[in-house]
Tab-separated table of C-alpha atoms and ligand atoms in Angstrom:
chain	number	residue	atom	x	y	z
F	1	MET	CA	0.014	0.000	-0.076
F	2	THR	CA	2.935	2.295	-0.734
F	3	SER	CA	2.552	5.224	-3.120
F	4	LYS	CA	5.306	5.872	-5.626
F	5	PRO	CA	7.188	9.034	-4.747
F	6	PHE	CA	6.946	11.854	-7.423
F	7	SER	CA	10.387	13.286	-8.783
F	8	ILE	CA	11.469	14.869	-11.784
F	9	SER	CA	14.901	15.851	-13.333
F	10	ARG	CA	15.613	19.193	-15.130
F	11	ARG	CA	16.089	17.450	-18.435
F	12	SER	CA	12.950	15.430	-18.246
F	13	PHE	CA	11.033	18.616	-17.306
F	14	LEU	CA	12.355	20.450	-20.403
F	15	LYS	CA	11.608	17.562	-22.653
F	16	THR	CA	8.205	16.327	-21.036
F	17	GLY	CA	7.041	19.007	-18.762
F	18	ALA	CA	3.535	19.214	-20.252
F	19	ALA	CA	3.317	15.526	-20.592
F	20	THR	CA	4.485	15.060	-16.931
F	21	ALA	CA	1.892	17.618	-15.843
F	22	ALA	CA	-0.832	15.777	-17.708
F	23	ALA	CA	0.187	12.351	-16.340
F	24	THR	CA	0.714	13.429	-12.694
F	25	GLY	CA	-2.108	15.999	-12.572
F	26	LEU	CA	0.426	18.373	-11.227
F	27	PRO	CA	0.500	21.822	-12.861
F	28	LEU	CA	3.552	23.150	-14.670
F	29	TRP	CA	4.186	26.008	-12.361
F	30	PHE	CA	4.426	23.569	-9.434
F	31	LEU	CA	6.644	21.217	-11.453
F	32	GLU	CA	9.050	24.097	-12.312
F	33	ARG	CA	9.104	25.273	-8.650
F	34	GLU	CA	9.931	21.762	-7.609
F	35	LEU	CA	12.792	21.626	-9.877
F	36	LEU	CA	14.179	25.045	-9.017
F	37	GLY	CA	13.776	24.377	-5.319
F	38	ALA	CA	14.968	20.750	-5.555
F	39	THR	CA	17.125	20.269	-2.534
F	40	SER	CA	15.470	17.418	-0.859
F	41	ARG	CA	17.049	14.652	-2.627
F	42	PRO	CA	18.851	12.440	-0.265
F	43	ARG	CA	22.614	12.654	-0.890
F	44	PRO	CA	24.410	9.541	-1.947
F	45	LEU	CA	26.144	7.495	0.665
F	46	GLY	CA	29.586	6.059	0.735
F	47	PRO	CA	30.337	2.444	1.870
F	48	ASN	CA	31.193	3.761	5.420
F	49	ASP	CA	28.142	5.838	5.759
F	50	ARG	CA	25.539	3.328	5.701
F	51	PRO	CA	23.892	2.662	9.212
F	52	GLY	CA	23.007	-0.726	10.431
F	53	ILE	CA	19.250	-1.439	10.261
F	54	ALA	CA	17.125	-3.961	12.256
F	55	LEU	CA	13.582	-4.912	11.138
F	56	ILE	CA	11.093	-5.811	13.828
F	57	GLY	CA	8.112	-7.477	12.359
F	58	CYS	CA	8.978	-9.218	9.102
F	59	GLY	CA	5.518	-9.322	7.560
F	60	GLY	CA	4.381	-7.681	4.159
F	61	GLN	CA	4.973	-4.028	4.997
F	62	GLY	CA	7.985	-4.494	7.269
F	63	ARG	CA	9.827	-6.260	4.468
F	64	GLY	CA	8.758	-3.701	1.976
F	65	ASP	CA	10.060	-0.914	4.270
F	66	ALA	CA	13.342	-2.732	4.863
F	67	LYS	CA	13.868	-3.287	1.089
F	68	ASN	CA	13.339	0.555	0.569
F	69	ALA	CA	15.763	1.182	3.265
F	70	THR	CA	18.610	-0.907	1.719
F	71	ARG	CA	19.088	2.180	-0.527
F	72	PHE	CA	20.596	3.911	2.603
F	73	GLY	CA	21.875	1.256	4.984
F	74	GLU	CA	22.676	-2.340	5.789
F	75	ILE	CA	20.159	-4.828	7.232
F	76	VAL	CA	22.068	-6.464	10.038
F	77	ALA	CA	19.252	-8.024	12.079
F	78	LEU	CA	15.681	-9.267	11.827
F	79	CYS	CA	13.208	-10.165	14.503
F	80	ASP	CA	9.725	-11.814	14.538
F	81	VAL	CA	7.724	-13.977	16.696
F	82	ASP	CA	6.972	-16.217	13.636
F	83	GLU	CA	9.898	-18.224	12.602
F	84	LYS	CA	8.658	-18.619	9.019
F	85	HIS	CA	8.664	-14.797	8.617
F	86	VAL	CA	12.051	-14.135	10.058
F	87	ASN	CA	13.542	-17.024	7.969
F	88	ALA	CA	11.992	-15.603	4.653
F	89	ALA	CA	13.280	-12.110	5.547
F	90	ALA	CA	16.707	-13.571	6.169
F	91	GLU	CA	16.769	-15.140	2.732
F	92	GLN	CA	15.646	-11.832	1.305
F	93	PHE	CA	18.143	-9.711	3.023
F	94	THR	CA	21.273	-11.949	2.718
F	95	LYS	CA	23.772	-9.928	1.009
F	96	ASP	CA	27.205	-11.158	-0.226
F	97	GLY	CA	26.645	-14.416	1.657
F	98	LYS	CA	26.194	-12.505	4.884
F	99	VAL	CA	22.928	-13.428	6.676
F	100	PRO	CA	21.399	-10.956	8.913
F	101	ALA	CA	21.072	-12.045	12.588
F	102	LYS	CA	17.673	-13.515	13.430
F	103	TYR	CA	15.795	-12.731	16.772
F	104	ASN	CA	12.505	-13.581	18.399
F	105	ASP	CA	12.608	-11.025	21.136
F	106	PHE	CA	13.163	-7.444	20.014
F	107	ARG	CA	14.540	-6.418	23.255
F	108	LYS	CA	17.783	-8.356	22.369
F	109	VAL	CA	18.110	-6.471	19.090
F	110	MET	CA	18.260	-3.157	20.908
F	111	GLU	CA	21.467	-4.326	22.689
F	112	ARG	CA	23.307	-4.385	19.465
F	113	ASP	CA	25.789	-1.544	18.928
F	114	ASP	CA	25.961	-2.062	15.120
F	115	VAL	CA	22.094	-1.262	14.866
F	116	GLN	CA	21.478	2.535	14.487
F	117	VAL	CA	18.023	2.351	12.982
F	118	ILE	CA	14.954	0.313	13.788
F	119	ILE	CA	12.271	-0.410	11.447
F	120	THR	CA	8.893	-1.207	13.145
F	121	GLY	CA	6.679	-3.316	11.043
F	122	THR	CA	4.705	-5.162	13.746
F	123	PRO	CA	0.990	-5.103	14.080
F	124	ASP	CA	-0.335	-1.847	15.772
F	125	HIS	CA	-0.692	-3.308	19.179
F	126	TRP	CA	3.166	-3.865	19.369
F	127	HIS	CA	4.230	-0.568	17.883
F	128	THR	CA	4.576	1.342	21.129
F	129	LEU	CA	6.594	-1.181	23.130
F	130	VAL	CA	8.939	-1.794	20.211
F	131	ASN	CA	9.275	1.903	19.571
F	132	LEU	CA	9.829	2.729	23.190
F	133	ALA	CA	12.515	0.040	23.694
F	134	ALA	CA	14.271	1.565	20.485
F	135	THR	CA	13.875	4.987	21.808
F	136	GLN	CA	15.479	4.131	25.115
F	137	ALA	CA	18.437	2.269	23.336
F	138	GLY	CA	19.102	5.378	21.368
F	139	LYS	CA	18.151	4.167	18.069
F	140	ASP	CA	16.487	6.094	15.216
F	141	ILE	CA	13.116	4.839	14.155
F	142	TYR	CA	10.971	4.357	10.970
F	143	GLY	CA	7.714	3.388	12.629
F	144	GLU	CA	4.747	2.099	10.764
F	145	LYS	CA	1.388	3.672	11.005
F	146	PRO	CA	-0.814	4.077	12.818
F	147	LEU	CA	1.663	5.131	15.373
F	148	THR	CA	0.009	3.557	18.286
F	149	LEU	CA	-3.047	1.427	19.480
F	150	THR	CA	-4.379	4.107	21.788
F	151	ILE	CA	-4.051	7.885	22.235
F	152	ASP	CA	-2.480	7.442	25.618
F	153	GLU	CA	0.381	5.261	24.034
F	154	GLY	CA	1.061	8.183	21.714
F	155	LYS	CA	1.578	10.745	24.628
F	156	HIS	CA	4.232	8.229	26.119
F	157	LEU	CA	6.008	7.776	22.715
F	158	VAL	CA	6.130	11.479	21.988
F	159	LYS	CA	7.689	12.279	25.447
F	160	ALA	CA	10.300	9.619	25.201
F	161	VAL	CA	11.339	10.448	21.772
F	162	ARG	CA	11.859	14.101	22.687
F	163	GLN	CA	13.525	13.064	25.892
F	164	HIS	CA	16.014	10.610	24.045
F	165	LYS	CA	16.293	12.962	20.977
F	166	ASN	CA	15.569	10.160	18.450
F	167	VAL	CA	14.875	10.816	14.894
F	168	PHE	CA	11.304	9.338	14.287
F	169	GLN	CA	9.625	9.001	10.982
F	170	THR	CA	6.062	7.674	10.986
F	171	GLY	CA	5.170	5.459	7.930
F	172	THR	CA	2.569	7.865	6.569
F	173	GLN	CA	4.221	8.144	3.243
F	174	GLN	CA	1.538	10.308	1.579
F	175	ARG	CA	3.287	13.336	3.245
F	176	SER	CA	6.120	12.621	0.741
F	177	ASP	CA	3.812	12.658	-2.245
F	178	ALA	CA	3.700	16.010	-4.204
F	179	ARG	CA	0.038	15.792	-4.854
F	180	PHE	CA	-1.052	15.525	-1.224
F	181	ARG	CA	1.394	18.308	-0.224
F	182	LEU	CA	0.261	20.594	-3.165
F	183	ALA	CA	-3.584	19.908	-2.280
F	184	CYS	CA	-2.687	20.976	1.353
F	185	GLU	CA	-0.754	24.065	0.465
F	186	LEU	CA	-3.591	25.133	-1.832
F	187	VAL	CA	-6.035	24.675	0.960
F	188	ARG	CA	-3.798	26.365	3.595
F	189	ASN	CA	-3.423	29.411	1.241
F	190	GLU	CA	-7.145	29.657	0.755
F	191	ARG	CA	-7.143	28.857	-2.960
F	192	ILE	CA	-10.743	27.465	-2.495
F	193	GLY	CA	-11.598	30.311	-0.088
F	194	LYS	CA	-12.310	29.761	3.422
F	195	LEU	CA	-12.145	25.973	4.133
F	196	LYS	CA	-15.600	24.708	5.326
F	197	GLU	CA	-15.587	20.750	4.991
F	198	VAL	CA	-13.217	18.010	4.495
F	199	THR	CA	-14.586	14.605	3.446
F	200	VAL	CA	-12.198	11.625	3.824
F	201	TRP	CA	-13.265	8.492	2.019
F	202	LEU	CA	-11.774	5.156	3.243
F	203	PRO	CA	-12.284	1.716	1.821
F	204	ALA	CA	-14.917	-0.294	3.859
F	205	GLY	CA	-13.355	-2.917	6.098
F	206	LEU	CA	-14.089	-6.566	6.176
F	207	ARG	CA	-17.444	-7.803	7.751
F	208	GLU	CA	-16.758	-11.593	8.012
F	209	GLY	CA	-17.128	-14.403	10.616
F	210	PRO	CA	-17.757	-16.164	12.702
F	211	PHE	CA	-14.187	-17.819	12.795
F	212	SER	CA	-13.291	-20.945	14.789
F	213	ALA	CA	-10.129	-21.525	16.729
F	214	GLN	CA	-7.403	-23.579	15.179
F	215	PRO	CA	-4.003	-25.160	16.519
F	216	VAL	CA	-1.362	-22.722	16.856
F	217	PRO	CA	1.214	-23.103	13.944
F	218	PRO	CA	4.476	-24.548	15.472
F	219	GLU	CA	6.484	-21.604	13.977
F	220	LEU	CA	4.485	-18.916	15.887
F	221	ASN	CA	4.847	-17.705	19.412
F	222	TRP	CA	1.008	-16.896	19.733
F	223	ASP	CA	1.380	-15.445	23.286
F	224	PHE	CA	4.139	-13.150	22.170
F	225	TRP	CA	2.231	-12.112	19.197
F	226	LEU	CA	-0.847	-11.316	21.287
F	227	GLY	CA	1.341	-9.326	23.749
F	228	GLN	CA	-0.678	-6.670	25.511
F	229	ALA	CA	-4.027	-7.894	24.139
F	230	PRO	CA	-6.132	-10.490	25.961
F	231	THR	CA	-5.459	-14.078	25.644
F	232	VAL	CA	-7.654	-15.809	23.096
F	233	GLU	CA	-7.380	-19.123	21.133
F	234	TYR	CA	-5.502	-18.773	17.744
F	235	MET	CA	-7.246	-18.217	14.663
F	236	PRO	CA	-5.667	-17.173	11.486
F	237	GLN	CA	-8.148	-14.439	10.944
F	238	ARG	CA	-6.758	-12.697	14.094
F	239	CYS	CA	-3.143	-12.951	13.058
F	240	HIS	CA	-1.099	-11.831	10.087
F	241	LEU	CA	-2.566	-9.179	7.772
F	242	TYR	CA	-5.945	-9.567	9.152
F	243	PHE	CA	-5.305	-8.241	12.736
F	244	ARG	CA	-6.409	-4.714	11.588
F	245	TYR	CA	-10.053	-5.715	11.738
F	246	TRP	CA	-10.101	-6.394	15.399
F	247	TYR	CA	-10.120	-3.721	18.098
F	248	ASP	CA	-7.934	-5.783	20.266
F	249	TYR	CA	-5.006	-5.280	17.922
F	250	SER	CA	-5.912	-2.244	15.603
F	251	GLY	CA	-8.935	-0.110	14.722
F	252	GLY	CA	-10.374	-1.273	11.361
F	253	THR	CA	-9.968	0.825	8.153
F	254	MET	CA	-10.524	3.942	10.340
F	255	THR	CA	-7.068	3.597	11.787
F	256	ASP	CA	-5.476	1.583	8.889
F	257	TRP	CA	-6.370	3.851	5.833
F	258	GLY	CA	-7.408	6.657	8.293
F	259	ALA	CA	-3.885	7.003	9.454
F	260	HIS	CA	-3.081	8.105	5.847
F	261	HIS	CA	-6.073	10.187	4.705
F	262	ASN	CA	-6.885	11.800	8.125
F	263	ASP	CA	-3.215	12.784	8.365
F	264	ILE	CA	-3.782	14.643	5.134
F	265	ALA	CA	-6.794	16.289	6.327
F	266	LEU	CA	-4.986	17.394	9.499
F	267	TRP	CA	-2.019	18.660	7.491
F	268	ALA	CA	-4.389	21.052	5.485
F	269	ILE	CA	-6.601	22.044	8.369
F	270	GLY	CA	-3.429	22.948	10.506
F	271	LEU	CA	-4.874	22.296	13.823
F	272	ALA	CA	-4.023	19.834	16.583
F	273	GLY	CA	-7.217	18.055	16.596
F	274	PRO	CA	-11.072	18.434	16.529
F	275	VAL	CA	-13.281	19.546	19.412
F	276	THR	CA	-16.321	17.195	18.748
F	277	VAL	CA	-16.751	13.811	17.157
F	278	GLU	CA	-19.861	11.664	16.526
F	279	GLY	CA	-20.118	8.486	14.458
F	280	LYS	CA	-22.703	6.183	13.052
F	281	ALA	CA	-21.955	2.532	12.320
F	282	LEU	CA	-23.652	1.557	9.017
F	283	ALA	CA	-23.068	-2.169	9.479
F	284	GLN	CA	-22.795	-4.182	12.634
F	285	PRO	CA	-20.003	-6.723	13.071
F	286	ILE	CA	-20.995	-10.460	12.769
F	287	PRO	CA	-20.893	-12.062	16.205
F	288	GLY	CA	-17.679	-14.252	16.447
F	289	GLY	CA	-16.156	-12.410	13.521
F	290	TYR	CA	-14.115	-9.264	12.972
F	291	THR	CA	-14.870	-6.710	15.726
F	292	ALA	CA	-13.999	-3.406	14.043
F	293	ILE	CA	-16.962	-1.669	12.389
F	294	SER	CA	-16.415	-1.970	8.738
F	295	GLU	CA	-18.835	0.799	7.207
F	296	TYR	CA	-19.371	4.080	9.103
F	297	ASP	CA	-19.959	7.941	8.881
F	298	VAL	CA	-17.968	9.894	11.244
F	299	LYS	CA	-18.102	13.604	11.708
F	300	PHE	CA	-15.471	15.821	13.533
F	301	THR	CA	-15.629	19.511	14.265
F	302	TYR	CA	-12.823	21.757	14.718
F	303	ALA	CA	-12.558	25.017	16.877
F	304	ASN	CA	-12.593	27.123	13.692
F	305	GLY	CA	-15.793	25.612	12.551
F	306	VAL	CA	-14.421	23.270	9.773
F	307	ILE	CA	-16.207	19.939	9.588
F	308	HIS	CA	-14.281	16.698	8.765
F	309	ASN	CA	-16.235	13.673	7.730
F	310	VAL	CA	-14.877	10.215	7.564
F	311	ARG	CA	-16.824	7.847	5.297
F	312	THR	CA	-16.411	4.417	3.870
F	313	THR	CA	-16.706	3.288	0.198
F	314	LYS	CA	-17.078	-0.187	-1.097
F	315	ALA	CA	-15.992	0.848	-4.561
F	316	ASP	CA	-12.340	0.470	-3.550
F	317	SER	CA	-10.879	-2.574	-1.800
F	318	ILE	CA	-8.967	-2.693	1.391
F	319	PHE	CA	-5.774	-2.760	-0.673
F	320	GLY	CA	-6.903	0.427	-2.395
F	321	THR	CA	-7.698	-1.170	-5.725
F	322	VAL	CA	-10.747	-0.285	-7.728
F	323	GLU	CA	-13.747	-2.550	-7.328
F	324	ASP	CA	-16.345	-0.405	-9.090
F	325	PRO	CA	-14.908	2.061	-11.515
F	326	ALA	CA	-18.109	4.126	-11.374
F	327	GLY	CA	-18.147	4.305	-7.520
F	328	GLN	CA	-16.592	6.538	-4.921
F	329	ARG	CA	-12.747	6.392	-4.858
F	330	ASN	CA	-10.780	6.528	-1.467
F	331	GLY	CA	-9.237	10.012	-0.956
F	332	VAL	CA	-9.831	13.427	0.388
F	333	ARG	CA	-12.015	16.107	-0.694
F	334	PHE	CA	-11.784	19.786	0.499
F	335	GLU	CA	-14.595	22.129	0.220
F	336	GLY	CA	-14.280	25.799	0.507
F	337	THR	CA	-16.328	28.869	-0.093
F	338	GLN	CA	-14.933	29.216	-3.631
F	339	GLY	CA	-14.545	25.640	-4.804
F	340	TRP	CA	-13.238	22.228	-4.023
F	341	ILE	CA	-10.065	20.032	-4.357
F	342	TRP	CA	-9.958	16.330	-4.621
F	343	VAL	CA	-6.688	14.324	-3.897
F	344	ASN	CA	-5.904	10.613	-3.620
F	345	ARG	CA	-2.941	8.441	-4.570
F	346	GLY	CA	-2.624	9.270	-8.372
F	347	ASN	CA	-5.190	12.056	-8.639
F	348	LEU	CA	-5.461	15.759	-8.067
F	349	ARG	CA	-8.617	17.650	-9.160
F	350	ALA	CA	-10.442	20.845	-8.476
F	351	SER	CA	-13.889	22.397	-9.234
F	352	ASP	CA	-11.993	24.668	-11.626
F	353	LYS	CA	-8.692	23.792	-13.309
F	354	GLY	CA	-7.462	27.265	-12.685
F	355	LEU	CA	-7.472	26.651	-8.806
F	356	ILE	CA	-4.652	24.232	-9.482
F	357	ASP	CA	-3.047	25.863	-12.454
F	358	THR	CA	-2.675	29.256	-11.123
F	359	PRO	CA	0.875	29.463	-9.261
F	360	LEU	CA	0.691	30.354	-5.534
F	361	PRO	CA	2.208	33.871	-4.924
F	362	GLU	CA	5.639	34.478	-3.585
F	363	GLY	CA	5.426	34.299	0.142
F	364	ALA	CA	2.578	31.777	0.228
F	365	HIS	CA	2.606	29.451	2.989
F	366	ARG	CA	4.663	26.383	2.108
F	367	LEU	CA	4.649	22.962	3.736
F	368	TYR	CA	7.631	20.685	4.321
F	369	LYS	CA	9.036	19.355	1.324
F	370	SER	CA	9.945	15.536	0.997
F	371	ASP	CA	9.659	13.472	-2.122
F	372	ASP	CA	11.140	10.360	-0.684
F	373	HIS	CA	9.677	9.214	2.748
F	374	MET	CA	12.478	6.811	3.478
F	375	GLY	CA	15.081	9.058	1.993
F	376	ASN	CA	13.869	12.016	4.147
F	377	PHE	CA	14.251	9.805	7.173
F	378	PHE	CA	17.904	8.760	6.586
F	379	ASP	CA	18.607	12.497	5.705
F	380	CYS	CA	17.416	13.482	9.159
F	381	VAL	CA	19.313	10.582	10.714
F	382	ARG	CA	22.396	12.384	9.397
F	383	SER	CA	21.204	15.922	10.054
F	384	ARG	CA	19.366	15.294	13.269
F	385	LYS	CA	16.522	17.551	11.878
F	386	LEU	CA	12.798	16.648	12.272
F	387	PRO	CA	11.399	14.289	9.414
F	388	VAL	CA	8.273	15.301	7.468
F	389	ALA	CA	6.205	12.804	9.524
F	390	ASP	CA	7.779	13.206	12.905
F	391	VAL	CA	6.454	11.285	15.902
F	392	GLN	CA	4.192	14.390	16.887
F	393	ALA	CA	2.489	14.421	13.392
F	394	GLY	CA	2.163	10.567	13.682
F	395	HIS	CA	0.597	10.868	17.105
F	396	ARG	CA	-1.967	13.571	15.835
F	397	SER	CA	-2.944	11.594	12.846
F	398	ALA	CA	-3.155	8.412	14.894
F	399	SER	CA	-5.303	10.270	17.586
F	400	ILE	CA	-7.812	11.431	15.192
F	401	SER	CA	-8.469	8.041	13.816
F	402	HIS	CA	-8.645	6.702	17.337
F	403	LEU	CA	-11.157	9.389	18.029
F	404	GLY	CA	-13.239	8.234	15.093
F	405	ALA	CA	-13.148	4.525	16.324
F	406	ILE	CA	-14.114	5.658	19.957
F	407	ALA	CA	-17.102	7.526	18.660
F	408	LEU	CA	-18.090	4.497	16.716
F	409	ARG	CA	-17.572	2.130	19.661
F	410	THR	CA	-19.475	4.348	22.185
F	411	GLY	CA	-22.080	5.530	19.743
F	412	LEU	CA	-22.155	8.774	21.760
F	413	PRO	CA	-21.676	12.416	20.583
F	414	LEU	CA	-18.370	13.380	22.237
F	415	LYS	CA	-16.375	16.508	23.110
F	416	TRP	CA	-12.557	16.392	22.900
F	417	ASP	CA	-10.092	18.833	24.280
F	418	PRO	CA	-7.193	18.590	21.760
F	419	SER	CA	-4.585	20.338	24.096
F	420	ALA	CA	-5.371	18.315	27.216
F	421	GLU	CA	-5.986	15.298	24.938
F	422	LYS	CA	-8.860	14.112	26.838
F	423	PHE	CA	-12.670	13.924	26.341
F	424	VAL	CA	-14.658	16.551	28.301
F	425	GLY	CA	-18.319	17.268	29.038
F	426	GLU	CA	-21.185	14.656	28.852
F	427	HIS	CA	-20.164	11.170	28.202
F	428	ALA	CA	-16.474	11.970	29.020
F	429	LYS	CA	-16.210	9.092	31.378
F	430	GLU	CA	-17.411	6.492	28.934
F	431	ALA	CA	-15.121	7.824	26.183
F	432	ASN	CA	-12.100	8.410	28.265
F	433	ALA	CA	-11.940	4.772	29.173
F	434	TYR	CA	-10.911	4.125	25.523
F	435	VAL	CA	-8.130	6.514	25.512
F	436	ALA	CA	-5.674	4.122	27.399
F	437	ARG	CA	-6.086	0.266	27.705
F	438	GLU	CA	-5.093	-2.060	30.374
F	439	MET	CA	-2.041	-3.903	28.935
F	440	ARG	CA	-1.898	-7.663	29.743
F	441	LYS	CA	1.151	-8.550	31.820
F	442	PRO	CA	3.952	-9.043	31.220
F	443	TYR	CA	3.549	-7.006	28.152
F	444	ASP	CA	3.061	-3.459	29.637
F	445	TYR	CA	5.265	-0.654	29.892
F	446	SER	CA	7.619	-2.544	32.270
F	447	PHE	CA	8.324	-5.083	29.586
F	448	VAL	CA	10.925	-2.658	27.810
D	501	NAD	N1	2.605	2.671	5.332
D	501	NAD	C1	1.606	1.897	4.614
D	501	NAD	O1	1.191	2.215	3.457
D	501	NAD	C2	1.390	0.503	5.240
D	501	NAD	C3	0.781	-0.559	4.442
D	501	NAD	C4	0.614	-1.710	5.081
D	501	NAD	C5	0.769	-1.993	6.478
D	501	NAD	N2	1.186	-0.869	7.213
D	501	NAD	C6	1.368	-1.102	8.541
D	501	NAD	O2	2.437	-2.087	8.856
D	501	NAD	C7	2.217	-2.668	9.911
D	501	NAD	C8	2.362	-4.226	9.540
D	501	NAD	O3	1.380	-4.642	8.792
D	501	NAD	P1	1.493	-5.857	7.809
D	501	NAD	O4	0.298	-5.889	6.794
D	501	NAD	O5	2.862	-6.100	7.207
D	501	NAD	O6	1.141	-7.021	8.863
D	501	NAD	P2	1.762	-8.591	8.849
D	501	NAD	O7	0.792	-9.418	9.650
D	501	NAD	O8	2.018	-8.995	7.437
D	501	NAD	O9	3.183	-8.502	9.658
D	501	NAD	C9	3.523	-8.169	10.899
D	501	NAD	C10	4.692	-9.072	11.406
D	501	NAD	O10	4.988	-8.645	12.672
D	501	NAD	C11	5.262	-9.851	13.414
D	501	NAD	N3	5.153	-9.574	14.885
D	501	NAD	C12	3.921	-9.648	15.698
D	501	NAD	N4	4.197	-9.330	16.886
D	501	NAD	C13	5.696	-9.152	16.964
D	501	NAD	C14	6.603	-8.837	17.913
D	501	NAD	N5	6.153	-8.630	19.273
D	501	NAD	N6	7.983	-8.798	17.721
D	501	NAD	C15	8.230	-9.083	16.357
D	501	NAD	N7	7.471	-9.283	15.361
D	501	NAD	C16	6.172	-9.439	15.716
D	501	NAD	C17	4.159	-10.825	12.898
D	501	NAD	O11	4.615	-12.048	13.186
D	501	NAD	C18	4.293	-10.586	11.529
D	501	NAD	O12	5.294	-11.257	10.847
D	501	NAD	C19	0.825	-2.304	10.456
D	501	NAD	O13	0.980	-1.471	11.613
D	501	NAD	C20	0.166	-1.756	9.306
D	501	NAD	O14	-0.754	-0.801	9.589
D	501	NAD	C21	1.520	0.205	6.650
């Protein structure tokens, strides 16, 4: 589910500027500006300038991230609680006959001095403890989205990252995609007038079940996989890939895809978070099946009056692929007093082409420019600057998605205080009960 970073060279711009503009949906003025201001390309590294990297969680995304990171460093260690996954990764990342070291307990990886960078590719319910262990060990971290399982975990993590001065990039790679950045810059500079409403469309989740228990595969440490979540019998639908449709381990598409598109909504809105949230489940989970609500309509409001809706579409699959070409695509629509802008992976449109094609003036508000999410992270590992999706941004975009899930789970209209990061007013008690969760021992904060 990664989007290809956009980049262009001067020569290709001169030759194919108009065609590139047509193909990318990005206007010529923007492409030219990108070219003139191009400074964010990661510099090439020498053989002695390649940090040691460890991957924790060797599933689909972790291995994709690690492969991407081999442009900048060496994979020296791998860790997974599933032996098959760690073995497959070891095969993939063997280089010049050198096999990366294999682990089943991530805490041991943190003891290695030759590991400077940790990539966290575990399911969501493990992100925080792995990232905290890495933070305390002085590693820099590329941590997959959504940053955490709960809002409270995010508060712990942001504090620790600041205290230990780690570089932390959240895996919300849409921040390094020029289309999303331009859409947010246009909105911030009031190209569509005063922003009134943002509507985020996410793929509907899976509504399936009931599932039955099965023997634990011999290669899997199920108790370690479950970690802080309650002990339950093994079923494949709770484990690899499908964990995201259970509230015990994740938050459904609201936090899975929501971590990306709500992040873009927040980037454009420019505020820490909403002040109210309410949500409606449009389908109920099947008893004994996935617990996360699969179809929903959630509405946030912000202190400045902006409305932010999050809705599901069945026309796109959970992998982002098109199911019904005539249906609603996943993406983000910004509606202002003078027009609208639509953006998703591969498409940028507006109510009037001129809204995009007219250059932003000198002195317009500009956003952090990165065209290579992994490259930006490694640049910052060297410069010690904040990456484009620093831990605080990751925390905010995870928080808004968690707020949406809490509104769906309580079914109540809720008031949120974005500075205190807690629910206030009527129903605060019921809702605040979801801000943190009890962590099953020994997998609580004392584990790392
Ligand atoms: N940025 C993106 O576009 C993007 C795309 C897909 C997934 N993701 C995120 O990446 C993460 C992983 O998703 P996935 O689809 O690769 O899942 P997956 O189930 O394929 O992989 C997760 C791996 O983590 C391992 N694991 C579980 N607990 C562990 C522990 N305590 N220590 C070490 N390993 C452990 C599992 O055994 C599994 O191999 C999720 O948080 C997901 O949201 C991000």
